[in-house]
Every structure is written in C-alpha cells, then in structure tokens.
C-alpha cells in the first residue's frame, strides 16, 4: 500500500510540475541570450505569439535548426545564403547547430567553408538546450532537422517548416510577410 501511495504521489508531482512548466512558458516572458560564432550577442525575448529579436526589429526572421553533418541541412545552406543576400536589410536568419558536439572553432571553419553569411549559434553553449526545450514545448518539435520557424516583422510566428524546403517556398513566404 505504501509503495502505491509513493507512486501516486510521484505521478502527481510530475503532472503538476509539467502543468507549471507549460503555464510558465505560455504566460511568462523568457529571455534567451547567446553568443554567435563571431562573439556577437544574440538576444531573444519570448511572448505568447512569438519572439522579439533584439537588433532585428521590423525584419522577417527565420530561426533555423540544422546539423553540420545532416545532408538535407547541407543542401539548404546555399539557398539560405542566397536568401540572406536577396533580402538584405529586411530579413535575418539565426541558425542553431543542434546535431553534433562540434567545437566553436570547428563550426567557424564550417561557416567559412560554406560561405555562411547569417548568424550561427553553436550548441556548445548549454543555454542553447534551454532554448531548444522552449521551442519544443511551443511547437511539439521532435528533433528532426532541418527545422525552421518563420517570424513576421512584429515577431509573431508565421510558419513552421519541418524537413528540407526549397528556396522558392522560403522566398514566397518571406515576400508575403515583407509585404504584409
């Protein structure tokens, strides 16, 4: 009987804890601050509908979660580079490398090799995992990459992409949000 009571109490605490976590994520504002591979600060303030990206006010923002050894992710990189050039000044990509435990130096070499012209944050920063947990709770993302979220000029989440997408699809959605 005691074992059953302990089990039920443990389940109740887990359930209540889960409810508290989800409620906190829906009602509280969270601030996430990272350093990108160039040492620049990336700051994001969350709210119920989206994220305010410090320094990207009034821009359409693509949050990209990728892996440096993921074939579909590698195929998307040149297209993301082109999109960043095409919409310069009106569009920003912030990419999180989430696949491997690459060092920052290895990732800087990767960025250089692939001519990446957008912000890249490596998962070497433990705070990245807190952000991933937040995104997972908000989107039910299961960790498949590539994964991306497009935000409008106000920071409201507009579209979620799971799996590889074409440049044309991203371009169409970016143009729509820029003209909205």
XYZ file of N, CA and C in Angstrom, residues 60-65 72 75-77 79-81 83-84 86-87 91 93 146-150 159-178:
132
model
N 11.752 40.366 -41.077
C 11.278 38.988 -41.069
C 12.471 38.147 -40.620
N 12.219 37.197 -39.717
C 13.314 36.385 -39.158
C 13.011 34.906 -39.357
N 14.030 34.187 -39.808
C 13.945 32.732 -39.913
C 14.852 32.134 -38.845
N 14.259 31.381 -37.922
C 15.037 30.598 -36.958
C 15.240 29.240 -37.596
N 16.483 28.858 -37.780
C 16.805 27.606 -38.462
C 17.555 26.698 -37.501
N 17.106 25.459 -37.372
C 17.781 24.457 -36.552
C 18.336 23.426 -37.522
N 20.319 16.939 -45.792
C 19.340 17.948 -46.230
C 19.693 19.353 -45.721
N 22.301 20.806 -47.937
C 21.747 21.214 -49.227
C 20.987 22.532 -49.116
N 20.432 22.826 -47.949
C 19.700 24.078 -47.759
C 20.616 25.292 -47.576
N 21.811 25.079 -47.068
C 22.698 26.202 -46.731
C 22.915 27.159 -47.896
N 21.076 27.877 -50.376
C 19.828 28.603 -50.632
C 19.556 29.635 -49.535
N 19.866 29.298 -48.292
C 19.712 30.259 -47.200
C 20.679 31.427 -47.376
N 21.890 31.127 -47.832
C 22.877 32.186 -48.111
C 22.319 33.133 -49.172
N 19.137 33.656 -49.935
C 18.002 34.397 -49.378
C 18.476 35.555 -48.498
N 19.530 35.310 -47.728
C 20.062 36.371 -46.864
C 20.571 37.536 -47.721
N 19.538 38.207 -50.924
C 18.403 38.752 -51.668
C 17.574 39.733 -50.827
N 17.394 39.421 -49.564
C 16.536 40.243 -48.711
C 17.340 41.025 -47.668
N 15.538 41.027 -43.795
C 15.395 39.622 -43.425
C 16.641 39.183 -42.676
N 18.473 35.640 -40.750
C 18.482 34.223 -40.402
C 19.322 34.058 -39.148
N 16.359 19.313 -41.122
C 16.222 20.719 -40.768
C 14.818 21.045 -40.252
N 14.789 22.050 -39.379
C 13.553 22.538 -38.791
C 13.684 24.055 -38.716
N 12.638 24.765 -39.101
C 12.728 26.231 -39.103
C 11.381 26.842 -38.750
N 11.448 28.054 -38.212
C 10.256 28.829 -37.897
C 10.445 30.214 -38.504
N 9.448 30.677 -39.235
C 9.493 31.998 -39.850
C 8.633 32.956 -39.023
N 5.087 30.658 -39.722
C 5.094 29.357 -40.392
C 6.201 28.483 -39.805
N 5.901 27.196 -39.715
C 6.869 26.209 -39.238
C 7.193 25.284 -40.402
N 8.480 25.010 -40.582
C 8.938 24.128 -41.664
C 9.610 22.910 -41.045
N 9.168 21.743 -41.397
C 9.789 20.512 -40.927
C 10.334 19.778 -42.135
N 11.616 19.523 -42.121
C 12.253 18.894 -43.265
C 12.762 19.942 -44.244
N 13.448 19.479 -45.267
C 14.053 20.372 -46.253
C 12.988 21.088 -47.073
N 13.188 22.383 -47.264
C 12.291 23.197 -48.084
C 13.093 23.862 -49.189
N 12.412 24.189 -50.260
C 13.075 24.820 -51.399
C 13.258 26.315 -51.146
N 14.201 26.877 -51.847
C 14.413 28.323 -51.784
C 13.135 29.048 -52.199
N 12.452 28.521 -53.205
C 11.237 29.151 -53.713
C 10.146 29.218 -52.638
N 10.016 28.168 -51.843
C 8.994 28.174 -50.787
C 9.338 29.223 -49.723
N 10.593 29.226 -49.274
C 11.016 30.244 -48.307
C 10.801 31.644 -48.890
N 11.236 31.824 -50.132
C 11.163 33.125 -50.800
C 9.716 33.639 -50.876
N 8.803 32.757 -51.258
C 7.383 33.119 -51.358
C 6.852 33.573 -49.998
N 7.183 32.829 -48.953
C 6.693 33.166 -47.603
C 7.337 34.433 -47.060
N 8.611 34.642 -47.345
C 9.304 35.857 -46.903
C 8.702 37.072 -47.595
N 8.520 36.974 -48.916
C 7.925 38.087 -49.669
C 6.547 38.439 -49.139
N 5.752 37.409 -48.858
C 4.410 37.647 -48.329
C 4.491 38.450 -47.024
N 5.381 38.029 -46.121
C 5.478 38.709 -44.826
C 6.071 40.116 -44.960
N 6.969 40.303 -45.895
C 7.534 41.647 -46.098
C 6.497 42.613 -46.635
